[in-house]
Tab-separated table of C-alpha atoms and ligand atoms in Angstrom:
chain	number	residue	atom	x	y	z
A	1	MET	CA	22.134	4.191	-11.600
A	2	ILE	CA	19.452	2.974	-9.540
A	3	ARG	CA	19.410	-0.726	-9.889
A	4	VAL	CA	15.729	-2.126	-9.681
A	5	THR	CA	14.662	-5.616	-9.029
A	6	VAL	CA	10.884	-6.128	-10.251
A	7	TRP	CA	9.730	-9.014	-8.639
A	8	ASN	CA	6.456	-10.553	-9.982
A	9	GLU	CA	4.137	-13.788	-9.172
A	10	PHE	CA	3.754	-14.307	-12.720
A	11	PHE	CA	0.643	-16.497	-12.336
A	12	HIS	CA	-2.535	-14.722	-13.912
A	13	GLU	CA	-0.480	-13.675	-16.918
A	14	ARG	CA	0.003	-17.373	-17.751
A	15	THR	CA	-3.171	-18.849	-16.703
A	16	GLU	CA	-6.073	-16.424	-17.787
A	17	GLU	CA	-6.576	-15.432	-21.052
A	18	ASN	CA	-7.981	-11.955	-20.277
A	19	VAL	CA	-4.938	-10.997	-18.256
A	20	LYS	CA	-2.690	-12.456	-21.004
A	21	LYS	CA	-4.628	-9.485	-23.286
A	22	VAL	CA	-3.473	-7.113	-20.896
A	23	TYR	CA	0.028	-7.883	-19.996
A	24	PRO	CA	1.335	-10.544	-22.970
A	25	ASN	CA	4.920	-10.573	-20.955
A	26	GLY	CA	3.875	-10.586	-17.540
A	27	ILE	CA	3.070	-7.487	-15.086
A	28	HIS	CA	7.168	-7.753	-14.155
A	29	ASN	CA	8.128	-6.937	-17.892
A	30	ALA	CA	5.393	-4.285	-18.459
A	31	ILE	CA	7.231	-2.262	-15.534
A	32	LYS	CA	10.353	-2.920	-16.656
A	33	ASP	CA	9.320	-1.239	-20.369
A	34	PHE	CA	8.680	1.987	-18.918
A	35	LEU	CA	11.225	1.807	-15.801
A	36	GLY	CA	14.363	1.304	-18.328
A	37	THR	CA	13.398	4.098	-20.209
A	38	ASN	CA	14.803	6.176	-17.730
A	39	GLU	CA	18.769	6.982	-18.306
A	40	ASP	CA	19.145	6.799	-14.243
A	41	ILE	CA	17.410	3.293	-13.608
A	42	VAL	CA	18.720	-0.165	-14.620
A	43	VAL	CA	15.702	-3.384	-14.213
A	44	LYS	CA	15.896	-6.721	-13.348
A	45	THR	CA	13.124	-9.195	-12.910
A	46	ALA	CA	12.573	-12.029	-10.995
A	47	THR	CA	9.502	-14.121	-10.674
A	48	LEU	CA	7.885	-17.196	-8.612
A	49	CYS	CA	9.092	-19.490	-11.605
A	50	ASP	CA	12.564	-18.821	-11.205
A	51	GLU	CA	14.292	-21.181	-8.312
A	52	ASN	CA	14.127	-19.527	-4.989
A	53	CYS	CA	11.744	-16.905	-6.567
A	54	GLY	CA	14.465	-15.705	-8.407
A	55	ILE	CA	16.114	-14.046	-4.995
A	56	THR	CA	19.762	-14.644	-3.811
A	57	ASP	CA	21.820	-12.996	-1.446
A	58	GLU	CA	23.751	-11.448	-4.608
A	59	LEU	CA	20.652	-10.199	-6.224
A	60	LEU	CA	19.833	-8.819	-3.114
A	61	ALA	CA	22.876	-6.910	-2.467
A	62	GLU	CA	22.729	-5.462	-6.299
A	63	THR	CA	19.153	-4.132	-5.550
A	64	ASP	CA	18.791	-0.692	-4.802
A	65	VAL	CA	14.871	-0.765	-4.903
A	66	MET	CA	12.467	-4.029	-5.064
A	67	ILE	CA	9.192	-3.728	-6.660
A	68	TRP	CA	6.641	-6.314	-5.557
A	69	TRP	CA	3.399	-7.542	-7.258
A	70	GLY	CA	1.704	-10.759	-5.907
A	71	HIS	CA	-2.015	-11.980	-5.615
A	72	VAL	CA	-3.018	-15.717	-5.322
A	73	LYS	CA	0.555	-17.055	-4.474
A	74	HIS	CA	1.751	-15.050	-1.764
A	75	GLY	CA	1.585	-18.719	0.467
A	76	ASP	CA	4.330	-20.065	-1.948
A	77	VAL	CA	7.384	-17.630	-1.411
A	78	PRO	CA	8.963	-19.065	1.249
A	79	ASP	CA	9.767	-17.435	4.771
A	80	GLU	CA	13.154	-17.907	4.617
A	81	ILE	CA	13.152	-16.152	1.210
A	82	ALA	CA	10.395	-13.210	2.840
A	83	ILE	CA	12.503	-12.589	5.664
A	84	LYS	CA	15.590	-12.030	3.455
A	85	VAL	CA	14.298	-9.331	1.641
A	86	LYS	CA	12.682	-7.973	4.752
A	87	GLU	CA	16.392	-7.773	5.869
A	88	ALA	CA	17.672	-6.290	3.094
A	89	VAL	CA	14.998	-3.555	3.399
A	90	LEU	CA	16.185	-3.037	7.196
A	91	GLY	CA	19.666	-2.590	5.653
A	92	GLY	CA	18.282	0.287	3.343
A	93	MET	CA	17.247	-1.334	0.425
A	94	GLY	CA	13.675	0.510	-1.188
A	95	ILE	CA	10.817	-1.272	-1.504
A	96	ILE	CA	7.495	-0.242	-3.493
A	97	PHE	CA	4.270	-2.713	-2.925
A	98	LEU	CA	2.027	-2.785	-5.606
A	99	HIS	CA	-1.719	-3.359	-5.149
A	100	SER	CA	-2.392	-7.232	-3.937
A	101	ALA	CA	0.930	-6.954	-2.611
A	102	HIS	CA	-0.560	-5.937	0.525
A	103	HIS	CA	-0.936	-9.694	1.576
A	104	SER	CA	2.514	-10.443	0.603
A	105	LYS	CA	4.757	-11.895	3.174
A	106	VAL	CA	7.347	-9.450	3.026
A	107	PHE	CA	4.555	-6.815	3.289
A	108	LYS	CA	3.262	-8.168	6.442
A	109	LEU	CA	6.670	-8.600	7.814
A	110	LEU	CA	7.394	-4.913	7.503
A	111	MET	CA	4.212	-3.830	8.868
A	112	GLY	CA	3.710	-6.391	11.806
A	113	THR	CA	-0.201	-6.095	11.402
A	114	THR	CA	-2.842	-8.014	9.247
A	115	CYS	CA	-2.750	-5.654	6.094
A	116	ASN	CA	-6.517	-7.116	5.522
A	117	LEU	CA	-8.663	-4.751	3.808
A	118	GLY	CA	-12.198	-4.824	1.694
A	119	TRP	CA	-12.211	-5.625	-1.858
A	120	ARG	CA	-14.790	-6.014	-4.600
A	121	GLU	CA	-14.219	-6.202	-8.508
A	122	SER	CA	-17.262	-4.411	-9.864
A	123	ASN	CA	-15.236	-1.829	-12.508
A	124	ASP	CA	-15.795	0.934	-10.926
A	125	LYS	CA	-13.929	4.238	-11.669
A	126	GLU	CA	-11.125	5.348	-9.363
A	127	ARG	CA	-10.178	8.983	-8.388
A	128	LEU	CA	-6.881	9.098	-6.949
A	129	TRP	CA	-6.805	12.783	-4.470
A	130	ILE	CA	-3.402	13.969	-4.048
A	131	LEU	CA	-2.527	15.153	-0.358
A	132	ASP	CA	0.962	16.348	-0.845
A	133	HIS	CA	2.052	17.591	-4.331
A	134	ASN	CA	5.332	18.648	-2.821
A	135	HIS	CA	6.395	15.422	-1.924
A	136	PRO	CA	8.658	13.816	-4.108
A	137	ILE	CA	6.625	10.362	-5.157
A	138	MET	CA	4.050	13.023	-6.287
A	139	GLN	CA	6.451	15.218	-8.742
A	140	GLY	CA	4.786	16.111	-11.815
A	141	ILE	CA	1.365	14.773	-11.037
A	142	GLU	CA	-0.837	17.370	-12.024
A	143	GLY	CA	-4.182	18.657	-10.665
A	144	ARG	CA	-6.062	17.886	-7.639
A	145	TYR	CA	-6.686	14.394	-8.538
A	146	PHE	CA	-5.988	11.894	-11.722
A	147	GLU	CA	-8.746	9.351	-12.574
A	148	LEU	CA	-8.453	5.476	-13.595
A	149	GLU	CA	-11.264	3.702	-15.884
A	150	ALA	CA	-11.438	0.776	-13.926
A	151	GLU	CA	-9.910	-0.661	-10.826
A	152	GLU	CA	-10.524	-3.097	-8.540
A	153	THR	CA	-12.248	-1.438	-5.200
A	154	TYR	CA	-10.475	-1.356	-2.154
A	155	SER	CA	-11.750	-0.611	1.156
A	156	GLU	CA	-11.309	0.722	4.521
A	157	PRO	CA	-10.498	-0.267	7.118
A	158	PHE	CA	-6.741	-1.203	5.930
A	159	GLY	CA	-4.911	-3.008	8.563
A	160	ILE	CA	-1.572	-1.196	8.335
A	161	PRO	CA	0.090	0.790	11.323
A	162	ASP	CA	-0.560	4.637	10.473
A	163	PRO	CA	1.901	5.526	7.673
A	164	ASP	CA	4.548	8.010	7.970
A	165	LYS	CA	2.914	10.159	5.145
A	166	LEU	CA	-0.185	9.448	3.055
A	167	LEU	CA	-0.115	10.782	-0.519
A	168	MET	CA	-2.928	9.746	-2.022
A	169	ILE	CA	-6.509	8.885	-1.027
A	170	GLY	CA	-8.421	6.652	-3.506
A	171	TRP	CA	-12.412	6.984	-3.970
A	172	TYR	CA	-14.406	4.884	-5.788
A	173	ASN	CA	-17.931	5.484	-7.766
A	174	GLY	CA	-19.108	2.376	-5.586
A	175	GLY	CA	-18.749	4.880	-2.829
A	176	GLU	CA	-15.691	3.579	-1.273
A	177	VAL	CA	-12.526	5.166	-0.209
A	178	PHE	CA	-8.921	3.709	0.381
A	179	ARG	CA	-5.401	4.831	1.879
A	180	SER	CA	-4.122	4.083	-1.807
A	181	GLY	CA	-0.612	5.997	-1.568
A	182	CYS	CA	1.481	5.546	1.715
A	183	VAL	CA	4.995	5.921	3.117
A	184	TRP	CA	6.766	4.213	5.956
A	185	HIS	CA	10.364	4.304	7.009
A	186	ARG	CA	11.509	0.737	8.395
A	187	GLU	CA	15.221	1.461	10.008
A	188	ASN	CA	17.370	2.643	7.083
A	189	GLY	CA	14.904	1.508	4.270
A	190	LYS	CA	11.657	3.226	2.835
A	191	VAL	CA	8.756	1.521	1.715
A	192	PHE	CA	6.274	2.936	-0.322
A	193	TYR	CA	2.643	1.107	-1.005
A	194	PHE	CA	0.517	2.171	-4.110
A	195	GLN	CA	-2.673	0.453	-4.593
A	196	PRO	CA	-3.620	0.500	-8.189
A	197	GLY	CA	-2.770	-2.379	-10.312
A	198	HIS	CA	-5.533	-4.954	-10.810
A	199	GLU	CA	-4.241	-7.532	-13.204
A	200	THR	CA	-7.111	-7.441	-15.421
A	201	PHE	CA	-7.039	-3.489	-16.042
A	202	PRO	CA	-4.293	-1.587	-17.979
A	203	THR	CA	-3.364	0.564	-14.880
A	204	PHE	CA	0.477	-0.050	-15.448
A	205	TYR	CA	0.332	1.822	-19.175
A	206	ASN	CA	-1.332	4.872	-17.369
A	207	GLU	CA	1.082	7.553	-17.510
A	208	ASN	CA	0.765	8.725	-13.929
A	209	VAL	CA	0.744	5.555	-12.781
A	210	GLN	CA	3.983	5.138	-14.504
A	211	LYS	CA	4.936	8.374	-13.419
A	212	ILE	CA	4.254	7.933	-9.612
A	213	ILE	CA	6.194	4.333	-9.707
A	214	THR	CA	9.193	5.803	-11.541
A	215	ASN	CA	9.559	8.687	-8.535
A	216	ALA	CA	8.837	6.555	-6.263
A	217	VAL	CA	12.137	4.442	-7.255
A	218	ARG	CA	14.105	7.613	-6.960
A	219	TRP	CA	12.537	8.391	-3.776
A	220	ALA	CA	13.215	5.177	-1.892
A	221	ALA	CA	16.563	4.275	-3.299
A	222	PRO	CA	19.350	4.253	-0.460
A	223	VAL	CA	21.569	7.668	-0.258
A	224	CYS	CA	24.072	5.807	1.591
A	225	PRO	CA	26.052	2.371	1.155
A	226	LYS	CA	23.380	-0.010	2.555
A	227	ILE	CA	24.248	-0.902	5.871
A	228	LYS	CA	23.127	-3.536	8.545
A	229	LEU	CA	22.713	-2.387	12.181
A	230	GLU	CA	24.587	-4.534	14.763
A	231	CYS	CA	24.320	-3.832	18.446
A	232	PRO	CA	27.405	-3.002	19.278
A	233	TRP	CA	29.033	-2.292	22.798
A	234	VAL	CA	30.874	1.164	22.332
A	235	ALA	CA	33.241	2.951	24.652
A	236	ARG	CA	32.980	6.504	25.679
A	237	ILE	CA	33.640	9.428	23.381
A	238	GLU	CA	34.219	12.123	26.111
A	239	GLU	CA	36.630	12.146	28.811
A	240	LYS	CA	35.343	11.576	32.521
B	1	ZN	ZN1	-6.771	-7.223	-7.436
């Protein structure tokens, strides 16, 4: 079984009627609902409303893949919690950052850059172009592209280190393009950034979005026990 923890700041869904309407139980539960239909995946959730953001050493030890959604409350996640999550990733925990999680402390720690980008809320349509149909994360996504009726526009330049592999480019009918699906390896951990998922749009109910997140969970899950790299003195293996 792949053990997933979905973390959400869970703020807009409690404070804004138009968001509550789209995600009445929170974005974390919308993600839990579709992931939980898979027999090989078990899902827990944690939010900013929980003590210590709901993130403990025990939870991290029992999480194979973490999914992160945040927007306006990145600063409320204590540095020591963000560092704990980053270290869990280096030790082999997979992590998926969704949409505005590009500015989360954990993503910035893993990237080492500003992670800045251009943005606009103008209900533009997004067309997501698939660059590599043979990558595990893109499995089952048919056609050269798929479309989302409305998304927040994100624009290049995106202040990230070059991804190990670029899987999708988003094009918006306002004219911008954006690196919408990126993967990196960080020590033993796998990282996926996926751009769609603005809180006022029903993006997480879209079949292709759900398929991509589900595929990403399976791709990011560690294939061996999580291991923290040390810096040991090592003896010769061969005789002189
Ligand atoms: Zn947004």
